[in-house]
Amino acid sequence: MWSYVQYRRIGRDLQRLANKEPKIARSQKGQDLVSDDLEAPKADSYPLSTLESKGNGHATARCRGEDRIVLRVEGDDDPLGPKNWPLTARCKNIAILSFLIFAQAWAGAAEPMANKTASAEFGVSQVAENLSTAMYLFGIGSGALFAGPLFETVGRNPTYLVSTFCYLFFVLGSALTPTFRGQVVCRFLVGLFSSATLSINGSSGPIIAWANVAAPAIAPIAGGWIVTLIISSLAFLVSFLFLPEMRITGDSRYVSEHAESASFIRKLRQVGPLPAKFLTQEPVIAVFGGYLTLLYILLFTFLSGFDYIFKETYQLSTALTGSYFASIAAGATFFTLLAPGLYSWARWETEFVRGSSIEPEFRLWPALVAAPDSGACFVFGMVIIAIYVSSYEYIIDGSYEDHSAIGLASITILRYLVAGGMVMAVRPMYGGIGTHWTMTLLGCIAVMLLPAPLAFWRYGRKLRSRSPYANGPDD
């Protein structure tokens, strides 16, 4: 939520606006009565459109009884519209959300470098200890199914904050549990409660995408449950104090159109089957889901395999092994620094007209350039974030828009569940067929990724035209 001072200031502005507008748009049974003499809001007020709902057959200007005032953002000058926020406010909110994402993505890779030590402490094999990371990934994949309905019903902030608060307890439980079974359960619940943040976070922005990619690469270097708990607690406090809240006035009469549309159970019934439907019937989601799943197989195979390759095969120290993870993070950071140039290019393509649309296939340029270069660790860091940003922008900004949350949830479920299974297979694969053949197999997977952006560039319009949910070429 915003700071206390901001919260009160905006609440007062909205209350003042409500007091200045004695006549509002009202809806009654059988007829619509719209007032023609609404006082125009002043420059320092918040121009919201209010539609009064029907209550017990009586529509009143002050919404007595069960009435509600439905608020919606209108116009390019409405400061409550996120697209109209000042640049500083948008940067602040992106930074806070990125920090929260970074902290929870960090938890997924906090212990791969300690695999040998942890397996010895719990008296299990190193393969079994990989189940800890796998259960975290399974938890995210399972929780992604419920993230969309939660966001639409109770809002993003309550979902982020409540789930993160629960997540902190299970991070602490992962650190303190004396048994392997306790660790596995806690790790699954850590993933489950972090899914609200990690599954649908609008990763089309390079900064947010960087937080998703760089955190698992940095965590093995300075990981450990104490560090994870400190970073996660700080991220929660910052988000709790400063992340914008959509409920501003504290008056229960003022509601959004989403809040009035349906109950959580009804939305869950409506939305619950859609991720599976999107994966099986939406060609764009199916292809992108497979594409990002292969990419995540590479990423988490590296995270679980570097410990085997560099420590056991090449006998490198923990510090030197960590430098390979740092190279991935450095590559991701390098691409992120190039992002302003890419967005300037997009603005130039639209002739700097505000709100103008752009072909979704244009979003694929970073992936087109980066896909052939998935080689060394630094380059791989650049490649993964380039593909990540391109794919999410294609889905969110270009193809699905209103249904983008379902599309992201579908892809999240698939890629995290498959990546979790792959984590369990990594060490037996390295030990069974050797480092050489394992890396050859992963190289073949990387080659499979190569033509995907080009195929979307060429046939994306046709795929979108076949979808009942995606925007067609003429939208």
mmCIF file of C-alpha atoms in Angstrom, residues 25-292:
data_model
loop_
_atom_site.group_PDB
_atom_site.id
_atom_site.type_symbol
_atom_site.label_atom_id
_atom_site.label_comp_id
_atom_site.label_asym_id
_atom_site.label_seq_id
_atom_site.Cartn_x
_atom_site.Cartn_y
_atom_site.Cartn_z
ATOM 1 C CA ALA A 25 -25.288 8.833 -12.846
ATOM 2 C CA ARG A 26 -28.001 6.548 -11.501
ATOM 3 C CA SER A 27 -29.597 3.367 -12.767
ATOM 4 C CA GLN A 28 -33.180 2.385 -11.832
ATOM 5 C CA LYS A 29 -35.549 -0.419 -12.752
ATOM 6 C CA GLY A 30 -36.930 0.150 -16.209
ATOM 7 C CA GLN A 31 -35.249 3.521 -16.831
ATOM 8 C CA ASP A 32 -31.980 5.387 -16.711
ATOM 9 C CA LEU A 33 -31.788 8.826 -15.145
ATOM 10 C CA VAL A 34 -28.585 10.680 -15.887
ATOM 11 C CA SER A 35 -27.927 14.101 -14.430
ATOM 12 C CA ASP A 36 -26.798 16.779 -16.842
ATOM 13 C CA ASP A 37 -25.358 19.232 -14.364
ATOM 14 C CA LEU A 38 -22.428 17.354 -12.872
ATOM 15 C CA GLU A 39 -19.821 19.736 -11.575
ATOM 16 C CA ALA A 40 -16.584 19.331 -13.508
ATOM 17 C CA PRO A 41 -13.719 18.131 -11.358
ATOM 18 C CA LYS A 42 -10.956 20.588 -10.737
ATOM 19 C CA ALA A 43 -7.336 20.069 -11.666
ATOM 20 C CA ASP A 44 -6.375 18.706 -8.264
ATOM 21 C CA SER A 45 -9.243 16.219 -8.005
ATOM 22 C CA TYR A 46 -9.667 12.694 -9.388
ATOM 23 C CA PRO A 47 -12.072 12.416 -12.345
ATOM 24 C CA LEU A 48 -13.716 9.080 -11.786
ATOM 25 C CA SER A 49 -16.829 7.859 -13.544
ATOM 26 C CA THR A 50 -19.386 6.565 -11.030
ATOM 27 C CA LEU A 51 -22.268 4.279 -11.887
ATOM 28 C CA GLU A 52 -24.701 3.654 -9.068
ATOM 29 C CA SER A 53 -25.997 0.106 -8.844
ATOM 30 C CA LYS A 54 -29.545 -0.892 -8.080
ATOM 31 C CA GLY A 55 -30.399 -1.741 -4.494
ATOM 32 C CA ASN A 56 -33.750 -3.067 -3.267
ATOM 33 C CA GLY A 57 -35.505 -1.381 -6.171
ATOM 34 C CA HIS A 58 -34.438 2.097 -5.035
ATOM 35 C CA ALA A 59 -31.578 4.059 -6.535
ATOM 36 C CA THR A 60 -30.381 6.920 -4.381
ATOM 37 C CA ALA A 61 -27.583 9.385 -4.909
ATOM 38 C CA ARG A 62 -25.884 8.452 -1.644
ATOM 39 C CA CYS A 63 -26.180 4.662 -2.059
ATOM 40 C CA ARG A 64 -28.116 3.787 1.047
ATOM 41 C CA GLY A 65 -28.604 0.173 2.100
ATOM 42 C CA GLU A 66 -27.012 -2.342 -0.225
ATOM 43 C CA ASP A 67 -26.180 0.133 -2.987
ATOM 44 C CA ARG A 68 -22.726 0.390 -4.466
ATOM 45 C CA ILE A 69 -20.935 3.073 -6.454
ATOM 46 C CA VAL A 70 -18.960 1.435 -9.220
ATOM 47 C CA LEU A 71 -15.781 3.355 -10.044
ATOM 48 C CA ARG A 72 -13.835 3.169 -13.230
ATOM 49 C CA VAL A 73 -10.938 5.103 -14.679
ATOM 50 C CA GLU A 74 -11.709 7.378 -17.612
ATOM 51 C CA GLY A 75 -9.537 9.524 -19.857
ATOM 52 C CA ASP A 76 -5.855 10.118 -20.305
ATOM 53 C CA ASP A 77 -5.814 12.711 -17.518
ATOM 54 C CA ASP A 78 -7.178 10.506 -14.723
ATOM 55 C CA PRO A 79 -4.291 10.202 -12.220
ATOM 56 C CA LEU A 80 -5.736 7.003 -10.756
ATOM 57 C CA GLY A 81 -5.153 5.190 -14.049
ATOM 58 C CA PRO A 82 -1.804 3.354 -13.825
ATOM 59 C CA LYS A 83 -0.980 4.349 -17.410
ATOM 60 C CA ASN A 84 -1.321 8.004 -16.364
ATOM 61 C CA TRP A 85 0.934 7.847 -13.311
ATOM 62 C CA PRO A 86 4.026 10.066 -13.330
ATOM 63 C CA LEU A 87 7.253 8.421 -14.442
ATOM 64 C CA THR A 88 8.663 8.546 -10.919
ATOM 65 C CA ALA A 89 5.622 6.735 -9.503
ATOM 66 C CA ARG A 90 5.811 4.037 -12.162
ATOM 67 C CA CYS A 91 9.548 3.555 -11.577
ATOM 68 C CA LYS A 92 8.990 3.289 -7.838
ATOM 69 C CA ASN A 93 6.254 0.681 -8.214
ATOM 70 C CA ILE A 94 8.256 -1.376 -10.729
ATOM 71 C CA ALA A 95 11.267 -1.292 -8.384
ATOM 72 C CA ILE A 96 9.200 -2.481 -5.410
ATOM 73 C CA LEU A 97 7.519 -5.281 -7.346
ATOM 74 C CA SER A 98 10.855 -6.325 -8.846
ATOM 75 C CA PHE A 99 12.375 -6.522 -5.372
ATOM 76 C CA LEU A 100 9.505 -8.731 -4.182
ATOM 77 C CA ILE A 101 9.865 -10.996 -7.236
ATOM 78 C CA PHE A 102 13.640 -11.113 -6.832
ATOM 79 C CA ALA A 103 13.357 -12.226 -3.203
ATOM 80 C CA GLN A 104 10.922 -15.047 -3.926
ATOM 81 C CA ALA A 105 12.720 -16.235 -7.064
ATOM 82 C CA TRP A 106 15.905 -16.256 -4.970
ATOM 83 C CA ALA A 107 14.360 -18.854 -2.663
ATOM 84 C CA GLY A 108 14.149 -21.368 -5.502
ATOM 85 C CA ALA A 109 17.926 -21.554 -5.977
ATOM 86 C CA ALA A 110 19.125 -20.843 -2.445
ATOM 87 C CA GLU A 111 20.559 -24.313 -1.844
ATOM 88 C CA PRO A 112 21.877 -26.055 -5.004
ATOM 89 C CA MET A 113 25.481 -25.306 -3.981
ATOM 90 C CA ALA A 114 24.822 -26.893 -0.578
ATOM 91 C CA ASN A 115 23.383 -30.092 -2.042
ATOM 92 C CA LYS A 116 26.184 -32.302 -0.725
ATOM 93 C CA THR A 117 26.150 -30.780 2.762
ATOM 94 C CA ALA A 118 22.346 -30.908 3.054
ATOM 95 C CA SER A 119 22.127 -34.506 1.839
ATOM 96 C CA ALA A 120 24.715 -35.548 4.418
ATOM 97 C CA GLU A 121 22.867 -33.742 7.200
ATOM 98 C CA PHE A 122 19.527 -35.373 6.363
ATOM 99 C CA GLY A 123 21.038 -38.775 5.562
ATOM 100 C CA VAL A 124 19.710 -38.962 1.999
ATOM 101 C CA SER A 125 21.327 -39.169 -1.421
ATOM 102 C CA GLN A 126 22.164 -36.078 -3.436
ATOM 103 C CA VAL A 127 19.513 -37.083 -5.978
ATOM 104 C CA ALA A 128 16.900 -37.172 -3.220
ATOM 105 C CA GLU A 129 18.053 -33.786 -1.970
ATOM 106 C CA ASN A 130 17.255 -32.340 -5.396
ATOM 107 C CA LEU A 131 13.627 -33.045 -4.494
ATOM 108 C CA SER A 132 13.785 -29.907 -2.354
ATOM 109 C CA THR A 133 14.207 -27.685 -5.430
ATOM 110 C CA ALA A 134 11.773 -29.783 -7.442
ATOM 111 C CA MET A 135 9.033 -29.394 -4.820
ATOM 112 C CA TYR A 136 9.512 -25.631 -4.869
ATOM 113 C CA LEU A 137 8.906 -25.662 -8.633
ATOM 114 C CA PHE A 138 5.920 -28.015 -8.267
ATOM 115 C CA GLY A 139 4.472 -25.605 -5.689
ATOM 116 C CA ILE A 140 4.658 -22.661 -8.101
ATOM 117 C CA GLY A 141 3.091 -24.718 -10.872
ATOM 118 C CA SER A 142 0.243 -25.805 -8.595
ATOM 119 C CA GLY A 143 -0.429 -22.352 -7.161
ATOM 120 C CA ALA A 144 -0.514 -20.679 -10.581
ATOM 121 C CA LEU A 145 -3.960 -22.219 -11.144
ATOM 122 C CA PHE A 146 -5.469 -20.061 -8.373
ATOM 123 C CA ALA A 147 -3.474 -16.857 -8.841
ATOM 124 C CA GLY A 148 -5.677 -15.420 -11.616
ATOM 125 C CA PRO A 149 -9.036 -15.738 -9.795
ATOM 126 C CA LEU A 150 -7.458 -14.369 -6.615
ATOM 127 C CA PHE A 151 -6.106 -11.313 -8.401
ATOM 128 C CA GLU A 152 -9.457 -10.587 -10.028
ATOM 129 C CA THR A 153 -11.494 -11.106 -6.861
ATOM 130 C CA VAL A 154 -9.534 -9.555 -3.986
ATOM 131 C CA GLY A 155 -6.968 -7.490 -5.894
ATOM 132 C CA ARG A 156 -3.260 -7.834 -6.495
ATOM 133 C CA ASN A 157 -1.961 -6.220 -3.331
ATOM 134 C CA PRO A 158 -3.865 -8.351 -0.816
ATOM 135 C CA THR A 159 -2.843 -11.431 -2.802
ATOM 136 C CA TYR A 160 0.803 -10.388 -2.949
ATOM 137 C CA LEU A 161 1.032 -9.391 0.704
ATOM 138 C CA VAL A 162 -0.933 -12.233 2.324
ATOM 139 C CA SER A 163 0.805 -14.902 0.252
ATOM 140 C CA THR A 164 4.235 -13.374 0.943
ATOM 141 C CA PHE A 165 3.501 -13.235 4.667
ATOM 142 C CA CYS A 166 2.691 -16.972 4.639
ATOM 143 C CA TYR A 167 5.714 -17.626 2.425
ATOM 144 C CA LEU A 168 8.024 -16.154 5.102
ATOM 145 C CA PHE A 169 6.896 -18.717 7.678
ATOM 146 C CA PHE A 170 7.733 -21.623 5.407
ATOM 147 C CA VAL A 171 11.108 -20.156 4.471
ATOM 148 C CA LEU A 172 11.791 -20.131 8.191
ATOM 149 C CA GLY A 173 10.468 -23.691 8.402
ATOM 150 C CA SER A 174 12.811 -24.790 5.594
ATOM 151 C CA ALA A 175 15.735 -23.389 7.583
ATOM 152 C CA LEU A 176 14.794 -24.934 10.936
ATOM 153 C CA THR A 177 13.273 -28.295 10.053
ATOM 154 C CA PRO A 178 15.344 -31.214 11.391
ATOM 155 C CA THR A 179 13.961 -33.800 8.961
ATOM 156 C CA PHE A 180 14.066 -34.336 5.225
ATOM 157 C CA ARG A 181 10.298 -34.815 5.074
ATOM 158 C CA GLY A 182 9.791 -31.481 6.805
ATOM 159 C CA GLN A 183 12.098 -29.792 4.333
ATOM 160 C CA VAL A 184 10.239 -31.230 1.339
ATOM 161 C CA VAL A 185 6.852 -30.095 2.695
ATOM 162 C CA CYS A 186 8.106 -26.620 3.577
ATOM 163 C CA ARG A 187 9.745 -26.201 0.180
ATOM 164 C CA PHE A 188 6.513 -27.114 -1.597
ATOM 165 C CA LEU A 189 4.608 -24.558 0.477
ATOM 166 C CA VAL A 190 7.286 -21.928 -0.159
ATOM 167 C CA GLY A 191 6.685 -22.441 -3.884
ATOM 168 C CA LEU A 192 2.900 -22.516 -3.448
ATOM 169 C CA PHE A 193 2.760 -19.170 -1.656
ATOM 170 C CA SER A 194 5.342 -17.536 -3.910
ATOM 171 C CA SER A 195 3.302 -18.538 -6.981
ATOM 172 C CA ALA A 196 1.049 -15.504 -6.525
ATOM 173 C CA THR A 197 4.066 -13.281 -7.123
ATOM 174 C CA LEU A 198 6.002 -15.359 -9.633
ATOM 175 C CA SER A 199 3.289 -16.786 -11.869
ATOM 176 C CA ILE A 200 1.494 -13.640 -13.065
ATOM 177 C CA ASN A 201 3.770 -10.667 -12.582
ATOM 178 C CA GLY A 202 3.690 -9.044 -15.995
ATOM 179 C CA SER A 203 7.255 -9.970 -16.859
ATOM 180 C CA SER A 204 7.150 -8.079 -20.134
ATOM 181 C CA GLY A 205 9.135 -5.311 -18.451
ATOM 182 C CA PRO A 206 12.911 -5.887 -18.629
ATOM 183 C CA ILE A 207 13.442 -4.947 -14.970
ATOM 184 C CA ILE A 208 10.832 -7.429 -13.737
ATOM 185 C CA ALA A 209 12.109 -10.042 -16.170
ATOM 186 C CA TRP A 210 15.615 -9.441 -14.830
ATOM 187 C CA ALA A 211 14.368 -10.130 -11.299
ATOM 188 C CA ASN A 212 12.876 -13.444 -12.473
ATOM 189 C CA VAL A 213 16.058 -14.559 -14.250
ATOM 190 C CA ALA A 214 18.915 -13.038 -12.251
ATOM 191 C CA ALA A 215 17.706 -14.114 -8.802
ATOM 192 C CA PRO A 216 18.058 -17.891 -9.430
ATOM 193 C CA ALA A 217 21.509 -17.213 -10.907
ATOM 194 C CA ILE A 218 22.769 -15.068 -8.009
ATOM 195 C CA ALA A 219 21.227 -17.094 -5.160
ATOM 196 C CA PRO A 220 23.649 -20.055 -5.386
ATOM 197 C CA ILE A 221 26.579 -17.655 -4.899
ATOM 198 C CA ALA A 222 25.383 -16.052 -1.670
ATOM 199 C CA GLY A 223 22.507 -18.384 -0.840
ATOM 200 C CA GLY A 224 21.481 -19.868 2.469
ATOM 201 C CA TRP A 225 18.289 -19.683 4.431
ATOM 202 C CA ILE A 226 19.348 -16.794 6.681
ATOM 203 C CA VAL A 227 20.179 -14.603 3.676
ATOM 204 C CA THR A 228 16.940 -15.686 1.960
ATOM 205 C CA LEU A 229 14.852 -14.861 5.026
ATOM 206 C CA ILE A 230 16.476 -11.434 5.455
ATOM 207 C CA ILE A 231 15.960 -10.459 1.800
ATOM 208 C CA SER A 232 12.396 -11.789 1.748
ATOM 209 C CA SER A 233 11.423 -10.024 4.987
ATOM 210 C CA LEU A 234 12.817 -6.731 3.747
ATOM 211 C CA ALA A 235 10.964 -7.106 0.435
ATOM 212 C CA PHE A 236 7.726 -7.816 2.293
ATOM 213 C CA LEU A 237 8.096 -4.729 4.516
ATOM 214 C CA VAL A 238 8.886 -2.451 1.575
ATOM 215 C CA SER A 239 5.909 -3.818 -0.385
ATOM 216 C CA PHE A 240 3.589 -3.522 2.611
ATOM 217 C CA LEU A 241 4.490 0.122 3.186
ATOM 218 C CA PHE A 242 4.873 1.507 -0.304
ATOM 219 C CA LEU A 243 3.235 -0.660 -2.980
ATOM 220 C CA PRO A 244 0.114 1.125 -4.325
ATOM 221 C CA GLU A 245 -3.214 -0.132 -3.045
ATOM 222 C CA MET A 246 -6.353 -0.036 -5.131
ATOM 223 C CA ARG A 247 -8.665 0.421 -2.127
ATOM 224 C CA ILE A 248 -8.226 4.111 -1.351
ATOM 225 C CA THR A 249 -11.150 5.707 0.465
ATOM 226 C CA GLY A 250 -11.881 2.970 2.987
ATOM 227 C CA ASP A 251 -15.580 3.377 2.121
ATOM 228 C CA SER A 252 -17.096 -0.011 1.231
ATOM 229 C CA ARG A 253 -19.659 1.652 -1.064
ATOM 230 C CA TYR A 254 -16.985 2.377 -3.652
ATOM 231 C CA VAL A 255 -16.196 -0.755 -5.643
ATOM 232 C CA SER A 256 -14.552 -1.616 -8.939
ATOM 233 C CA GLU A 257 -16.308 -3.284 -11.852
ATOM 234 C CA HIS A 258 -14.203 -6.407 -11.280
ATOM 235 C CA ALA A 259 -15.201 -6.583 -7.626
ATOM 236 C CA GLU A 260 -18.883 -6.485 -8.514
ATOM 237 C CA SER A 261 -18.691 -8.971 -11.370
ATOM 238 C CA ALA A 262 -18.653 -12.329 -9.579
ATOM 239 C CA SER A 263 -17.694 -14.104 -6.381
ATOM 240 C CA PHE A 264 -14.388 -15.884 -5.959
ATOM 241 C CA ILE A 265 -15.978 -19.338 -6.157
ATOM 242 C CA ARG A 266 -17.859 -18.404 -9.312
ATOM 243 C CA LYS A 267 -14.742 -16.943 -10.909
ATOM 244 C CA LEU A 268 -12.761 -20.007 -9.942
ATOM 245 C CA ARG A 269 -15.338 -22.202 -11.654
ATOM 246 C CA GLN A 270 -15.210 -20.015 -14.744
ATOM 247 C CA VAL A 271 -11.447 -19.480 -14.893
ATOM 248 C CA GLY A 272 -10.158 -22.732 -13.390
ATOM 249 C CA PRO A 273 -10.530 -24.857 -16.534
ATOM 250 C CA LEU A 274 -9.144 -22.138 -18.815
ATOM 251 C CA PRO A 275 -5.394 -22.765 -18.297
ATOM 252 C CA ALA A 276 -5.755 -26.352 -19.484
ATOM 253 C CA LYS A 277 -8.022 -25.181 -22.311
ATOM 254 C CA PHE A 278 -5.509 -22.548 -23.380
ATOM 255 C CA LEU A 279 -2.671 -25.074 -23.400
ATOM 256 C CA THR A 280 -4.564 -27.577 -25.510
ATOM 257 C CA GLN A 281 -6.637 -25.301 -27.779
ATOM 258 C CA GLU A 282 -4.761 -22.015 -28.066
ATOM 259 C CA PRO A 283 -1.966 -22.407 -30.637
ATOM 260 C CA VAL A 284 -0.047 -19.325 -29.451
ATOM 261 C CA ILE A 285 -0.047 -20.479 -25.812
ATOM 262 C CA ALA A 286 0.756 -24.080 -26.733
ATOM 263 C CA VAL A 287 3.759 -23.128 -28.842
ATOM 264 C CA PHE A 288 5.061 -20.465 -26.462
ATOM 265 C CA GLY A 289 4.461 -22.824 -23.537
ATOM 266 C CA GLY A 290 6.615 -25.489 -25.132
ATOM 267 C CA TYR A 291 9.221 -22.896 -26.085
ATOM 268 C CA LEU A 292 9.579 -21.447 -22.572
#
